[in-house]
Short mmCIF file of C-alpha atoms in Angstrom, two decimals:
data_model
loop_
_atom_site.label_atom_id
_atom_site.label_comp_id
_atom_site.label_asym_id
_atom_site.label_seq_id
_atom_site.Cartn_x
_atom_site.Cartn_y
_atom_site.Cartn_z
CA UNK A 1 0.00 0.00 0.00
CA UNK A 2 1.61 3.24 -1.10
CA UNK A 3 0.58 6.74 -0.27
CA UNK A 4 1.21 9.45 -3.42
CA UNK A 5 1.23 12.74 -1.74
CA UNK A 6 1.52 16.21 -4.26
CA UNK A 7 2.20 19.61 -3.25
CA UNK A 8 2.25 22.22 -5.76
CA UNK A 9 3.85 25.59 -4.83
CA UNK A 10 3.55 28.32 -7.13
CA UNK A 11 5.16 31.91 -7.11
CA UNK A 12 7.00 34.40 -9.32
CA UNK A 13 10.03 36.87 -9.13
CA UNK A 14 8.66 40.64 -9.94
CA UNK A 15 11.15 42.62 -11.44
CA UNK A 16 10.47 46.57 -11.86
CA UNK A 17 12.70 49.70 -12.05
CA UNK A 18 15.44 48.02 -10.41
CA UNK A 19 13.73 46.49 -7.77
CA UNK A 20 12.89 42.52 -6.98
CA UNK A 21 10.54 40.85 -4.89
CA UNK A 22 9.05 37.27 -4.28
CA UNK A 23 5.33 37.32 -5.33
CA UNK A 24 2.65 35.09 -5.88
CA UNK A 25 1.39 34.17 -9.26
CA UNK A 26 1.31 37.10 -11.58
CA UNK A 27 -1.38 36.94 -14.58
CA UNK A 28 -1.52 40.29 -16.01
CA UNK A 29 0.54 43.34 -14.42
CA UNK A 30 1.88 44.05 -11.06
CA UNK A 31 3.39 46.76 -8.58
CA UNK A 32 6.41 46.68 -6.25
CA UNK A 33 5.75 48.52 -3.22
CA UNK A 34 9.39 49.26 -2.00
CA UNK A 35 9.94 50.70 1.78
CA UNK A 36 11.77 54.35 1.60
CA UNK A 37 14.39 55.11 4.73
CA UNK A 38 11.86 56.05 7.04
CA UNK A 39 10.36 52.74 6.67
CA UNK A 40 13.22 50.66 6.85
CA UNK A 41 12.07 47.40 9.63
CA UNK A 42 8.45 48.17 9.57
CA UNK A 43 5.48 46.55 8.38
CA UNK A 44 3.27 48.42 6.02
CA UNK A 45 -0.48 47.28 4.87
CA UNK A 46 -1.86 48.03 1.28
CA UNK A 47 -4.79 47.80 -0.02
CA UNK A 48 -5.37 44.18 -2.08
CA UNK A 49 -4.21 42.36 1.07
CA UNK A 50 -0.65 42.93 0.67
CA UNK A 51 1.98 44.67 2.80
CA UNK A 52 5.70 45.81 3.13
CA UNK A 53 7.33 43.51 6.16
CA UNK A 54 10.64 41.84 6.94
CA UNK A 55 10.43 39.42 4.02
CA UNK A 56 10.85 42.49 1.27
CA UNK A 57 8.33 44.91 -0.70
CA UNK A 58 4.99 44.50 -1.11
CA UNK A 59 3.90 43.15 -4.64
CA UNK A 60 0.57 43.54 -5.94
CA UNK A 61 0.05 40.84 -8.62
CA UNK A 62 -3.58 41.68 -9.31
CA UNK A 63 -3.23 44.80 -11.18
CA UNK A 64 -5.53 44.83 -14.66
CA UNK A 65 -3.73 46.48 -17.86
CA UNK A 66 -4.97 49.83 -19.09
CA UNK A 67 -6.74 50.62 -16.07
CA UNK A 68 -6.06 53.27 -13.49
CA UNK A 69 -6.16 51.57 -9.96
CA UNK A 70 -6.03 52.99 -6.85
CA UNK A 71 -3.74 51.59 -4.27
CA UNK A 72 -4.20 52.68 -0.52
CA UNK A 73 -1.74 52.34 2.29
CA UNK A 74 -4.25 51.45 5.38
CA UNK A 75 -2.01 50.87 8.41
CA UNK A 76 1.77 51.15 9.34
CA UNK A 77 3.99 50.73 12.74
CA UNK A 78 6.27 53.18 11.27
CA UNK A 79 8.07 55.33 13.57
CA UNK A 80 6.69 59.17 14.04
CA UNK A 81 8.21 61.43 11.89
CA UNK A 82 7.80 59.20 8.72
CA UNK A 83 6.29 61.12 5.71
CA UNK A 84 4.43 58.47 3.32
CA UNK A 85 3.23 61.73 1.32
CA UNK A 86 -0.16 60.36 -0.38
CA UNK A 87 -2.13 57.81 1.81
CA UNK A 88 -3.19 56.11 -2.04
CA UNK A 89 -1.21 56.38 -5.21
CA UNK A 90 -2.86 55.27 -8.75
CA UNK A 91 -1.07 52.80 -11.30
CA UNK A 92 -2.17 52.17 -15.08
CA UNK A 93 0.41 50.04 -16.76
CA UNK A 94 0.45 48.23 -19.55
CA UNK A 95 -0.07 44.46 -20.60
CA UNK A 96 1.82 42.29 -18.68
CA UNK A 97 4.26 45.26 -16.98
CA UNK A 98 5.52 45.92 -13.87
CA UNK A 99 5.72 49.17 -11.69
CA UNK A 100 7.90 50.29 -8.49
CA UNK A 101 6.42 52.37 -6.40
CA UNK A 102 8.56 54.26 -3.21
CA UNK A 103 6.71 55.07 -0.32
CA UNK A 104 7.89 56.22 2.86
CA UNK A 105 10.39 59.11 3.68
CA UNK A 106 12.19 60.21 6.90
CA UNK A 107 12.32 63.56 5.21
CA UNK A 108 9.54 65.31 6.89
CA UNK A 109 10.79 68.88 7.30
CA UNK A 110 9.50 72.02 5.37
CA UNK A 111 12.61 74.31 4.60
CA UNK A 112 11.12 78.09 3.75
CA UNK A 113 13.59 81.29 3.04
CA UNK A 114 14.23 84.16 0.74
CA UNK A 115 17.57 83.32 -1.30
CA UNK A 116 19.66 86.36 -1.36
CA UNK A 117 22.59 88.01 -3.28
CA UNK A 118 26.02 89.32 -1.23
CA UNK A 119 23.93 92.76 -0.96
CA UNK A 120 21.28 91.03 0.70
CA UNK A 121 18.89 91.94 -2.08
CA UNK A 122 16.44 89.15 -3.01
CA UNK A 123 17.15 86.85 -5.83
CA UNK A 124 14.09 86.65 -8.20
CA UNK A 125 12.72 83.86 -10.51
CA UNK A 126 16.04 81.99 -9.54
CA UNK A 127 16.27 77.86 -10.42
CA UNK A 128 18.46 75.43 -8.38
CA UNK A 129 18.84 72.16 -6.16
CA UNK A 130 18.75 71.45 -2.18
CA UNK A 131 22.05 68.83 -2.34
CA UNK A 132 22.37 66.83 0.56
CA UNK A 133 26.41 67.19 2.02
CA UNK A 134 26.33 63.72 2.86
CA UNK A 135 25.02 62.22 -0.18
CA UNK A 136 25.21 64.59 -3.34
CA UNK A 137 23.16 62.33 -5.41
CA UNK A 138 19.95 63.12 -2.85
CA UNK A 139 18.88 66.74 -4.64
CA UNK A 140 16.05 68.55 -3.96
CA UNK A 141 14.60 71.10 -6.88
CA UNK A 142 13.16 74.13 -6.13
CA UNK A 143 12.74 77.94 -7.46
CA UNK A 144 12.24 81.66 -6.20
CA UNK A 145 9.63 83.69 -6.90
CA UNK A 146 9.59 87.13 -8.22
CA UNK A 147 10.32 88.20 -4.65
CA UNK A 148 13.23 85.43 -4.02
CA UNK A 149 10.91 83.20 -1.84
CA UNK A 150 11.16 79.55 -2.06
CA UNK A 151 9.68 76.14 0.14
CA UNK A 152 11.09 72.73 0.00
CA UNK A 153 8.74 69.62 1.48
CA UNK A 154 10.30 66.30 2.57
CA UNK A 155 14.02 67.48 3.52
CA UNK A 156 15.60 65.36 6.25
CA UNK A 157 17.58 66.84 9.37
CA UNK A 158 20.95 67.28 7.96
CA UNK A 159 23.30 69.57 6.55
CA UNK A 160 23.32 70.55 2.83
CA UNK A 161 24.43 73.32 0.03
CA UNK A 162 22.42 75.02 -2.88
CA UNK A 163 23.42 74.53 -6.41
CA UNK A 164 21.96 77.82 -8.40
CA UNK A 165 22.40 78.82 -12.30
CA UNK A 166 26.02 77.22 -11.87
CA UNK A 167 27.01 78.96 -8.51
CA UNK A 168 27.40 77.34 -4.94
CA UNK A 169 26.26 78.86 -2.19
CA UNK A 170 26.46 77.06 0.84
CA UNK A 171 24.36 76.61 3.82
CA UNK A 172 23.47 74.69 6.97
#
């Protein structure tokens, strides 16, 4: 007398904008949730019953082509001060695509001044970057207006320079 046993396990690997996660099936198109610095060891809940945890991003493997879909983030234990920005983003990708998705910032500071010349007069309709000092690939765009003003959302604590029309100011 012999027993025959069968288990079937069935997955995929989602790859999207650079990232990769462990899934299950995926029939049509899909999103990789991805945790941003702020979010680093915490567990996130989506909407479609997935969520962001120790095992990697969230992927959403349900996603219908040429259809804009809302996704919601419904709970988090992430520490205070994280910014998630939107509480829902919306995807519409095409046949059998994939889409990453970054959620989650430590940044959560709003930086507000009046950029001025070395005669303290304001600096009008003026373009540049917010570049972190410890990481000069993290920039930040912003631009005066006609009376020099200018607000940046989502900077983290740190120190950092401005990069305007080719000069450096720098600032802390």
């Amino acid at each position: 007398n012999t027993d025959n046993h069968l288990l079937v396990v069935e997955g995929a690997v989602a790859f999207a904008d650079g990232k990769i996660a462990l899934s299950r099936p995926i029939e049509d198109s899909f999103v990789i949730v991805y945790p941003g610095d702020g979010l680093k060891n915490s567990v996130t809940k989506l909407s479609k019953n997935a969520q962001i945890d120790m095992f990697g991003p969230a992927v959403i493997s349900d996603i219908n082509a040429y259809q804009l879909q809302r996704i919601q983030i419904s709970d988090s234990d992430a520490p205070v001060g994280v910014d998630f920005g939107k509480q829902a983003f919306y995807v519409e990708p095409s046949y059998a695509s994939g889409t990453a998705v970054e959620i989650g910032s430590s940044g959560n500071l709003l930086v507000v001044g009046i950029l001025l010349d070395d005669q303290d007069k304001p600096l009008p309709l003026k373009t540049g970057y917010l570049v972190a000092d410890h990481n000069p690939d993290k920039r930040l765009f912003f631009f005066t207006n006609r009376q020099g003003r200018f607000s940046l959302l989502g900077v983290e604590q740190g120190n950092y320079y401005l990069e305007l029309d080719s000069t450096l100011y720098t600032s802390t």
